[in-house]
Amino acid sequence: MITLGVTVLDCPDHAALAEFYAQMLGWRVTDGEDDDWIEVAGPNGRTLAFQRVESGYRPPQWPGQDVPQQLHLDFDVARADIDEAERKVVGLGAKLVQHDEGVRDFRVYLDPAGHPFCLCLK
C-alpha cells in the first residue's frame, strides 16, 4: 500500500520558510535530516519539509508559466475567519496576489520564498 509521506518545498532559506509555515499553521519546527533540510510537524503525522537550494533558486512566477509553480498548497479557513487569516499570513511575510473579490472561494498568496498558496473558504 502506498501512502503520502511528506510534501517538500525548495527554497533559499529553509529555516525561515519552515518558521513561516509553523507559525501560520500552529505547528512546530523539528530537526531536519541535515543542514539543508528542516521539517514542520503537525497533527496526525502531517509534515511539511523545506529543502535549501543554495544557488540558482528561482521562485515560481504566478500567474504565468515562465517559471511554473508546479504545485501549490491549499489551506482551509472558515468563511468567518478569512480576514483574520489573511492578516496573519501577510503579517508573517506572505504577499496577497489575488483577492477573492467576493466571487471566488479562495485567495492566492505567495509565501516568503515565492511559492503560491491559497486560503480556501470551507
CSV table of C-alpha atoms in Angstrom, one decimal:
chain,number,residue,atom,x,y,z
A,1,MET,CA,0.0,0.0,0.0
A,2,ILE,CA,1.3,3.5,-0.9
A,3,THR,CA,0.7,6.4,1.4
A,4,LEU,CA,1.7,10.1,1.1
A,5,GLY,CA,4.7,10.9,3.2
A,6,VAL,CA,5.9,14.5,3.3
A,7,THR,CA,5.5,17.5,1.0
A,8,VAL,CA,8.8,19.3,0.3
A,9,LEU,CA,9.3,22.8,-0.8
A,10,ASP,CA,12.6,24.1,-2.3
A,11,CYS,CA,13.7,27.5,-1.1
A,12,PRO,CA,16.8,29.6,-0.5
A,13,ASP,CA,16.3,29.9,3.3
A,14,HIS,CA,14.7,26.7,4.6
A,15,ALA,CA,14.8,27.6,8.3
A,16,ALA,CA,12.9,30.9,7.6
A,17,LEU,CA,10.3,29.3,5.4
A,18,ALA,CA,9.8,26.5,7.9
A,19,GLU,CA,9.2,29.1,10.6
A,20,PHE,CA,6.7,30.9,8.4
A,21,TYR,CA,4.6,27.8,7.9
A,22,ALA,CA,5.0,26.7,11.5
A,23,GLN,CA,3.6,30.0,12.8
A,24,MET,CA,0.9,30.1,10.1
A,25,LEU,CA,-0.4,26.6,11.0
A,26,GLY,CA,0.4,26.5,14.7
A,27,TRP,CA,2.7,23.5,14.0
A,28,ARG,CA,6.3,23.0,15.3
A,29,VAL,CA,9.6,23.1,13.6
A,30,THR,CA,11.6,19.9,14.1
A,31,ASP,CA,15.2,19.0,13.3
A,32,GLY,CA,15.9,18.2,9.8
A,33,GLU,CA,17.9,15.3,8.3
A,34,ASP,CA,20.9,17.5,7.6
A,35,ASP,CA,21.9,21.2,7.2
A,36,ASP,CA,19.8,21.6,4.0
A,37,TRP,CA,16.6,20.0,5.3
A,38,ILE,CA,14.1,21.0,8.0
A,39,GLU,CA,10.6,19.8,8.8
A,40,VAL,CA,7.4,21.2,10.4
A,41,ALA,CA,5.3,18.7,12.2
A,42,GLY,CA,1.5,18.9,12.5
A,43,PRO,CA,-1.3,16.7,13.8
A,44,ASN,CA,-1.8,13.1,12.8
A,45,GLY,CA,1.7,12.8,11.4
A,46,ARG,CA,1.3,15.6,8.8
A,47,THR,CA,4.6,17.0,7.8
A,48,LEU,CA,5.9,19.8,5.6
A,49,ALA,CA,9.6,19.8,4.8
A,50,PHE,CA,11.9,22.5,3.4
A,51,GLN,CA,15.0,21.9,1.4
A,52,ARG,CA,17.6,24.6,0.9
A,53,VAL,CA,18.7,25.4,-2.7
A,54,GLU,CA,22.0,27.3,-2.3
A,55,SER,CA,22.3,28.7,-5.8
A,56,GLY,CA,20.1,29.2,-8.8
A,57,TYR,CA,16.8,29.2,-6.9
A,58,ARG,CA,14.1,30.7,-9.0
A,59,PRO,CA,10.7,31.3,-7.3
A,60,PRO,CA,7.7,30.3,-9.3
A,61,GLN,CA,6.0,33.1,-11.2
A,62,TRP,CA,2.3,33.3,-10.6
A,63,PRO,CA,0.3,33.6,-12.7
A,64,GLY,CA,2.1,32.6,-15.8
A,65,GLN,CA,4.4,29.8,-16.9
A,66,ASP,CA,7.8,31.4,-17.4
A,67,VAL,CA,8.8,29.8,-14.2
A,68,PRO,CA,5.9,27.4,-13.4
A,69,GLN,CA,4.6,26.9,-10.0
A,70,GLN,CA,4.5,23.0,-10.4
A,71,LEU,CA,2.5,22.8,-7.2
A,72,HIS,CA,0.7,24.9,-4.6
A,73,LEU,CA,-0.7,24.4,-1.2
A,74,ASP,CA,-4.4,25.0,-0.2
A,75,PHE,CA,-5.3,25.7,3.4
A,76,ASP,CA,-9.0,25.6,4.5
A,77,VAL,CA,-10.3,28.6,6.5
A,78,ALA,CA,-13.8,29.2,7.9
A,79,ARG,CA,-15.6,32.0,6.0
A,80,ALA,CA,-15.9,34.0,9.2
A,81,ASP,CA,-12.1,33.8,9.8
A,82,ILE,CA,-10.8,34.6,6.3
A,83,ASP,CA,-9.9,38.3,7.0
A,84,GLU,CA,-8.1,37.3,10.3
A,85,ALA,CA,-6.3,34.5,8.5
A,86,GLU,CA,-5.2,36.9,5.8
A,87,ARG,CA,-3.9,39.4,8.4
A,88,LYS,CA,-1.9,36.6,10.0
A,89,VAL,CA,-0.2,35.3,6.8
A,90,VAL,CA,0.5,38.8,5.5
A,91,GLY,CA,1.9,39.7,8.9
A,92,LEU,CA,4.2,36.6,8.7
A,93,GLY,CA,5.6,37.7,5.3
A,94,ALA,CA,3.1,36.4,2.7
A,95,LYS,CA,2.1,38.6,-0.2
A,96,LEU,CA,-1.6,38.7,-1.4
A,97,VAL,CA,-1.6,38.3,-5.2
A,98,GLN,CA,-5.3,37.5,-5.9
A,99,HIS,CA,-8.1,38.6,-3.7
A,100,ASP,CA,-11.4,36.6,-3.8
A,101,GLU,CA,-13.3,39.8,-4.7
A,102,GLY,CA,-16.5,38.2,-3.3
A,103,VAL,CA,-16.8,35.9,-6.4
A,104,ARG,CA,-14.2,33.2,-5.6
A,105,ASP,CA,-13.9,30.8,-2.6
A,106,PHE,CA,-10.2,31.4,-2.3
A,107,ARG,CA,-7.4,34.0,-2.1
A,108,VAL,CA,-4.0,33.5,-3.5
A,109,TYR,CA,-0.7,34.4,-1.8
A,110,LEU,CA,3.0,34.0,-2.2
A,111,ASP,CA,5.0,32.7,0.7
A,112,PRO,CA,8.3,34.5,1.6
A,113,ALA,CA,10.2,32.2,-0.9
A,114,GLY,CA,7.6,32.9,-3.7
A,115,HIS,CA,5.6,29.6,-3.6
A,116,PRO,CA,1.9,30.2,-4.2
A,117,PHE,CA,-0.7,29.0,-1.7
A,118,CYS,CA,-4.4,29.6,-1.2
A,119,LEU,CA,-6.6,30.3,1.7
A,120,CYS,CA,-9.8,28.5,0.7
A,121,LEU,CA,-13.2,29.0,2.3
A,122,LYS,CA,-14.6,25.9,3.8
